[in-house]
mmCIF file of C-alpha atoms in Angstrom:
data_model
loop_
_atom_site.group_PDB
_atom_site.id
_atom_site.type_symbol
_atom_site.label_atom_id
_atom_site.label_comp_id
_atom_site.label_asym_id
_atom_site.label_seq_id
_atom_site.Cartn_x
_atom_site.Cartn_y
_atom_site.Cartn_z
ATOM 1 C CA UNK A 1 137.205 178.710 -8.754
ATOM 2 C CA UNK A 2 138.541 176.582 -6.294
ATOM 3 C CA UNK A 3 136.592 177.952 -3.521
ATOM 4 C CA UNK A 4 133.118 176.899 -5.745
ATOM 5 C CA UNK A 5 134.475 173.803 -6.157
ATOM 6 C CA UNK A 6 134.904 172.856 -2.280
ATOM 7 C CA UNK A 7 131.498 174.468 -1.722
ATOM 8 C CA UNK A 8 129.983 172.444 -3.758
ATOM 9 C CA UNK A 9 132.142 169.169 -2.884
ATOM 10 C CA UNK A 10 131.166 169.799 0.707
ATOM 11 C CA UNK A 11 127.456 170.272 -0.164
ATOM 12 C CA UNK A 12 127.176 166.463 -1.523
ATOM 13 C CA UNK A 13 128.749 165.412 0.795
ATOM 14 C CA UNK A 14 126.277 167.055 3.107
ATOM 15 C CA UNK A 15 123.177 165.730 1.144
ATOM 16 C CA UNK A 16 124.747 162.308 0.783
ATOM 17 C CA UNK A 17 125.667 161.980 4.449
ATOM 18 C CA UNK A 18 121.612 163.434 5.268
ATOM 19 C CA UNK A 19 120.322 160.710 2.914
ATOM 20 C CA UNK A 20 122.196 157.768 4.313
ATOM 21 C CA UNK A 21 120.684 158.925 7.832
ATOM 22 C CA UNK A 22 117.536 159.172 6.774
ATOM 23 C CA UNK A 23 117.819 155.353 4.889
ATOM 24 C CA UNK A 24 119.177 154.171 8.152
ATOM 25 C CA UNK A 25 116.165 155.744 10.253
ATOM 26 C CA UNK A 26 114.134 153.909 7.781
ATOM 27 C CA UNK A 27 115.683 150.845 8.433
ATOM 28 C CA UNK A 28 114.696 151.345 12.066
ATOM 29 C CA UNK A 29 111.047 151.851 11.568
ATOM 30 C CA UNK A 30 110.892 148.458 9.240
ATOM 31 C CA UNK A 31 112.662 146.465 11.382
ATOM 32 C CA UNK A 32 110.425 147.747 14.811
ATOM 33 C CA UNK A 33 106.952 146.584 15.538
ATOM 34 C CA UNK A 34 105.613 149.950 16.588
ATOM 35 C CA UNK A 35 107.857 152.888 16.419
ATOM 36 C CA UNK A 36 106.849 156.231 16.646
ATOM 37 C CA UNK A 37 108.710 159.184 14.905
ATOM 38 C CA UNK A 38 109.386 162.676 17.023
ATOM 39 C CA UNK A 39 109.695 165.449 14.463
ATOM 40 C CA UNK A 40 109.870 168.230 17.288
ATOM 41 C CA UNK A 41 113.395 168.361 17.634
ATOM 42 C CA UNK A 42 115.506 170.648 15.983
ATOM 43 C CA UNK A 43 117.629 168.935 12.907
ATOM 44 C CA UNK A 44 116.746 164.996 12.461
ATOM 45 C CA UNK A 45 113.660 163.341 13.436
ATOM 46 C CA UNK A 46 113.857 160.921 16.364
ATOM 47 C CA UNK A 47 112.931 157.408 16.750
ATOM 48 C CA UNK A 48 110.500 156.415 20.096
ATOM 49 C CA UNK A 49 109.700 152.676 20.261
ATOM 50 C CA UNK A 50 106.715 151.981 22.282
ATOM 51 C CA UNK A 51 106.987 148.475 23.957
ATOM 52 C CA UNK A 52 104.280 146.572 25.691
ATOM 53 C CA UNK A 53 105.982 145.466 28.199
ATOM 54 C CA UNK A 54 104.885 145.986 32.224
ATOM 55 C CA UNK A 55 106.492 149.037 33.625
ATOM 56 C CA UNK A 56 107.618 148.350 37.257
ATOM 57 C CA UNK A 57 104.987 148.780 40.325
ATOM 58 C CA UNK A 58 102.329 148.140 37.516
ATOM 59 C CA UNK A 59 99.723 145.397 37.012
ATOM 60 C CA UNK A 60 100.684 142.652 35.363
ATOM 61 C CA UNK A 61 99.313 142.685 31.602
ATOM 62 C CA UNK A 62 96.541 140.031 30.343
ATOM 63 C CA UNK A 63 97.838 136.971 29.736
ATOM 64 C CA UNK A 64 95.135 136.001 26.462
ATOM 65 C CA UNK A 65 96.491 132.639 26.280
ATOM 66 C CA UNK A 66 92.877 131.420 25.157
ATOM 67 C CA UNK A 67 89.898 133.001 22.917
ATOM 68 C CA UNK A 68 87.221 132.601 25.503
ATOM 69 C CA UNK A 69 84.518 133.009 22.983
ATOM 70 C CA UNK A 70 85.409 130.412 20.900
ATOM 71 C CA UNK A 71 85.512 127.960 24.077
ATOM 72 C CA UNK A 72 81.695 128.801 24.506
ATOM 73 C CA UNK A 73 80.982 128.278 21.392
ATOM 74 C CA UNK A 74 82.298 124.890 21.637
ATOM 75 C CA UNK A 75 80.544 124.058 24.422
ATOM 76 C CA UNK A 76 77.662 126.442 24.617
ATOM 77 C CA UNK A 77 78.277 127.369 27.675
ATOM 78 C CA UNK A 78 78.085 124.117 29.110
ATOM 79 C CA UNK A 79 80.836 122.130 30.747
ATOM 80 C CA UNK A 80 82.338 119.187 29.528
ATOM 81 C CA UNK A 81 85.045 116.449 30.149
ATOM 82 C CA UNK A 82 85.770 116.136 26.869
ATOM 83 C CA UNK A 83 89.336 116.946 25.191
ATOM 84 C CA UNK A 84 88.642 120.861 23.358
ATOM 85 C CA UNK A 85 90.623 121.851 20.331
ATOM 86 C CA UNK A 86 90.397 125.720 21.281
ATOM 87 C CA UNK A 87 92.055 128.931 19.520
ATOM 88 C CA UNK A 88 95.402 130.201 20.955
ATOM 89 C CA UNK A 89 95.526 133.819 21.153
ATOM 90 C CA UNK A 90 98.979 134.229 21.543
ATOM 91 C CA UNK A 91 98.681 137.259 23.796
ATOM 92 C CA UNK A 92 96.688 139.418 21.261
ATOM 93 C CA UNK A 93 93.591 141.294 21.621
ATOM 94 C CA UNK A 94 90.575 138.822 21.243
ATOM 95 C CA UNK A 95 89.008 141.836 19.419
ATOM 96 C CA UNK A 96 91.317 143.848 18.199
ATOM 97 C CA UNK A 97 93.952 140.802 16.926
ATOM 98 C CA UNK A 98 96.984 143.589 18.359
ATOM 99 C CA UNK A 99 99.545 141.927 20.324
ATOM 100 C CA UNK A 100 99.578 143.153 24.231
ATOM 101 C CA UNK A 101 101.448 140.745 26.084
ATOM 102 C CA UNK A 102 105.100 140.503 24.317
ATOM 103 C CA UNK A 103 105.839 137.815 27.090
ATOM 104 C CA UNK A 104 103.552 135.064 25.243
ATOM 105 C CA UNK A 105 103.883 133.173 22.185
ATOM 106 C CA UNK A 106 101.804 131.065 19.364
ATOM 107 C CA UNK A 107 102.717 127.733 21.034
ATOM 108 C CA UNK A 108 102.409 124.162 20.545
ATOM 109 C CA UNK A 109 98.716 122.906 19.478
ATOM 110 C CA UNK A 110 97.251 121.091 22.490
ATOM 111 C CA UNK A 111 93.659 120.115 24.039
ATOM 112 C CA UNK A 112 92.613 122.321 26.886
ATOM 113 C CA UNK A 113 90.881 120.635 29.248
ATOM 114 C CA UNK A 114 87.463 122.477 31.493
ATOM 115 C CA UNK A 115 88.844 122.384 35.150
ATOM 116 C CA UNK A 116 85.786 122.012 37.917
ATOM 117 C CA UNK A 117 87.145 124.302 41.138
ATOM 118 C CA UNK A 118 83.826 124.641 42.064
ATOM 119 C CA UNK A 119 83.002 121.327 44.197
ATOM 120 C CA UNK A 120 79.365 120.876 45.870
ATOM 121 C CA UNK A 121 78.554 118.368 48.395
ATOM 122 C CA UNK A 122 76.042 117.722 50.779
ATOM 123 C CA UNK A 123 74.978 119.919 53.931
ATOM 124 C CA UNK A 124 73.606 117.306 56.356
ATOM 125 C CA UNK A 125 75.856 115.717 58.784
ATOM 126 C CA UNK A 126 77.333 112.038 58.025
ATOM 127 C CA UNK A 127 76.373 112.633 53.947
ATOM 128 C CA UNK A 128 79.038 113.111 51.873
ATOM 129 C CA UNK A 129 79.495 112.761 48.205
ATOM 130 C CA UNK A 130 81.811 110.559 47.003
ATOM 131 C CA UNK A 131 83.487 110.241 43.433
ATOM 132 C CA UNK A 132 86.438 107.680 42.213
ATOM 133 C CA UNK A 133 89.578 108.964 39.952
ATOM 134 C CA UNK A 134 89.569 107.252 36.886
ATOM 135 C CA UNK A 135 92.953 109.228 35.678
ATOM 136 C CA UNK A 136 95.631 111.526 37.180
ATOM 137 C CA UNK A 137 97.511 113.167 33.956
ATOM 138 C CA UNK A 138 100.044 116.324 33.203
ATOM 139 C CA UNK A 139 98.000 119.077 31.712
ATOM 140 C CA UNK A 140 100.130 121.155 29.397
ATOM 141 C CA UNK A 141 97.695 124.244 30.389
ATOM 142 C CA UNK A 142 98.651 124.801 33.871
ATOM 143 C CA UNK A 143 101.575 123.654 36.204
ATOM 144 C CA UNK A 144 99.457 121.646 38.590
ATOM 145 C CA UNK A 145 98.276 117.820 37.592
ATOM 146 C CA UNK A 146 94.390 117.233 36.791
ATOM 147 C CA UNK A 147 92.276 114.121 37.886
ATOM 148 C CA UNK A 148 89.293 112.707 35.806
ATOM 149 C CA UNK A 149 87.061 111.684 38.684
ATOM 150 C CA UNK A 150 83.390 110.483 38.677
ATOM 151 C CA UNK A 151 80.111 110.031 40.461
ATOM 152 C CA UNK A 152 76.595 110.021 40.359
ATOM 153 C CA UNK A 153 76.416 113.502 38.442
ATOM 154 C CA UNK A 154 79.161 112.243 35.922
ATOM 155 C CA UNK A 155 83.045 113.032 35.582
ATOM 156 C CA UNK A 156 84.586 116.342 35.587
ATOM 157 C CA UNK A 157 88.242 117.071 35.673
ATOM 158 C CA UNK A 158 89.862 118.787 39.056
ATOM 159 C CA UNK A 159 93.135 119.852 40.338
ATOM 160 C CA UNK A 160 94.817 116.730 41.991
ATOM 161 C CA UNK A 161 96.825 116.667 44.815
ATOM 162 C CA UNK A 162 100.193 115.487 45.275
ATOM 163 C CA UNK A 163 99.556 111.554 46.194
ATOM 164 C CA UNK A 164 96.165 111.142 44.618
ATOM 165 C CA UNK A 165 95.997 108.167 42.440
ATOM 166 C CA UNK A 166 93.857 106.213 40.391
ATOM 167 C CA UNK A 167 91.446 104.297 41.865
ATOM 168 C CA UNK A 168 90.959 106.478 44.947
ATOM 169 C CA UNK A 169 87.960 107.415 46.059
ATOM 170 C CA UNK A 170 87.221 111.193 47.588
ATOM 171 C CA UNK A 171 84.104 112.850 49.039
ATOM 172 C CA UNK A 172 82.838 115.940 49.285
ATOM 173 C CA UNK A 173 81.054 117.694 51.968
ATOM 174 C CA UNK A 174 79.651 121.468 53.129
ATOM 175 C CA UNK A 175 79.092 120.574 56.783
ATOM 176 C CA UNK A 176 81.259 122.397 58.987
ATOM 177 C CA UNK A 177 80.763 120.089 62.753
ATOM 178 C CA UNK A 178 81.032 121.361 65.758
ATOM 179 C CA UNK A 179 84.552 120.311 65.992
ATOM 180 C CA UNK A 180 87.417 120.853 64.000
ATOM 181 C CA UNK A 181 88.568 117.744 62.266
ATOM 182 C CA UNK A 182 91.601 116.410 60.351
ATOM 183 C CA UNK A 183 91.102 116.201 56.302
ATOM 184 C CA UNK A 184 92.055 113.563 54.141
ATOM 185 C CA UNK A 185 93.905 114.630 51.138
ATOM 186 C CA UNK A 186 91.628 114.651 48.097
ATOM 187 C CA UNK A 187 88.721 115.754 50.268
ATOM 188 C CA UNK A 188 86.783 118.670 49.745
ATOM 189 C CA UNK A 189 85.745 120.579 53.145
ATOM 190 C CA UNK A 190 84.333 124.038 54.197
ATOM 191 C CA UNK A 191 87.200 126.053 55.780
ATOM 192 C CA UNK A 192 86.078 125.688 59.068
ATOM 193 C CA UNK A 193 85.930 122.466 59.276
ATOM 194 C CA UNK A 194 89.096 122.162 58.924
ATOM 195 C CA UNK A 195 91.794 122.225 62.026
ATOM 196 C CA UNK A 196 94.409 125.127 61.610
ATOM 197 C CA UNK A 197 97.550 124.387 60.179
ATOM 198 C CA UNK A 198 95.937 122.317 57.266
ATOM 199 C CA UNK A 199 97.538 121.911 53.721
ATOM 200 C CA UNK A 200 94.549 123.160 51.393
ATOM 201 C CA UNK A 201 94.088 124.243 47.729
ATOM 202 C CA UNK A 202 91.409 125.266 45.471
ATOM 203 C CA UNK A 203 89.826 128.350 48.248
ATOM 204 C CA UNK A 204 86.763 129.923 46.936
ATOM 205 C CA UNK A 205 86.588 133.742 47.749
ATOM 206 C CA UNK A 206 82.363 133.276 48.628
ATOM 207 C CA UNK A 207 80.529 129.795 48.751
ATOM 208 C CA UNK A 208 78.844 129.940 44.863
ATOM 209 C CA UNK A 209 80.083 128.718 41.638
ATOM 210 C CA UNK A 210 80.537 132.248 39.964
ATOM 211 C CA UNK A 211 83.566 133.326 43.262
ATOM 212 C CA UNK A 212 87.324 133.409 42.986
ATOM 213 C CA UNK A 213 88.819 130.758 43.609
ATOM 214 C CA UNK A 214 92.910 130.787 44.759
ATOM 215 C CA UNK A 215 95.382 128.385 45.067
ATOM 216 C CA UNK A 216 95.148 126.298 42.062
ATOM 217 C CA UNK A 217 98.858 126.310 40.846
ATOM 218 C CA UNK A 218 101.195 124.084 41.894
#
């Protein structure tokens, strides 16, 4: 008699002790964004949480700050100098809406502001384009500072440089002379037209609007 009655103790105790695991593991897989649960092993099931965050020696994930579809449809493809209210993506998917890039939050609501990189002057020597900055300001996009300039094709914002101010006035050229000469800070010049040793930003990868360009953060 007393022998049933400490088999049967010990079996609640068994179930009760089984059941408070299992609650627990259940617990775990409410309180994880994406778990995964192992059943292969041999007496409880095993919990495998699958992180999105860049494995070492890897690429570094997509940063889908903002929802570049919504941008053209603001602008139609077109740029602007205007102040743009655009969606924050957070680091989701823009089409799935999954998160990819743990590393990246909602934010603060903020304008984004179209930078030009892309800067076209003339090719014939001694013609130059020339533009004056109407405003140097902090742009909460990017680490660099941004300069409203404008000229005869209208303003556009670009990266400025350390010392540019307001009321400056900076051309733009694509003649390379013979000679190497000295740039001005706020310039734009082709790369060899420049003397080595030059402090530059804002490099385009090939000479058209749709290349790279490298260099732009401060």
């Amino acid at each position: 008699m007393c022998r049933l009655m400490d088999h049967k103790l010990m079996k609640n105790m068994m179930i009760q002790e089984n059941m408070m695991v299992l609650f627990i593991k259940l617990l775990l897989v409410f309180s994880l964004k994406s778990v995964v649960l192992n059943p292969n092993t041999s007496k409880s099931l095993q919990i495998v949480c699958r992180r999105n965050y860049p494995a070492r020696g890897t690429k570094p994930l997509p940063q889908h700050l903002w929802d570049e579809k919504h941008l053209k449809e603001l602008t139609n493809g077109e740029y602007t100098h205007k102040p743009l209210r655009v969606n924050r993506l957070g680091g989701r998917d823009p089409e799935t809406g999954k998160k990819i890039n743990q590393h990246i939050g909602g934010g603060a609501k903020f304008d984004y502001f179209m930078i030009d990189f892309h800067r076209r002057g003339p090719t014939t020597p001694g013609d130059v384009y020339e533009e004056r900055v109407l405003e140097v300001r902090r742009d909460p996009n990017r680490s660099p500072y941004i300069a409203l300039v404008a000229g005869k094709e209208g303003k556009r914002w670009i990266l400025a440089t350390e010392n540019m101010k307001a009321g400056q006035i900076i051309t733009t050229s694509c003649y390379i002379p013979p000679n190497p000469i000295v740039g001005v800070e706020g310039c734009a010049y082709p790369l060899g037209a420049l003397v080595p040793g030059s402090f530059i930003n804002c490099v385009e990868r090939f000479p058209n609007k749709e290349s790279d360009v490298f260099v732009k953060a401060a």
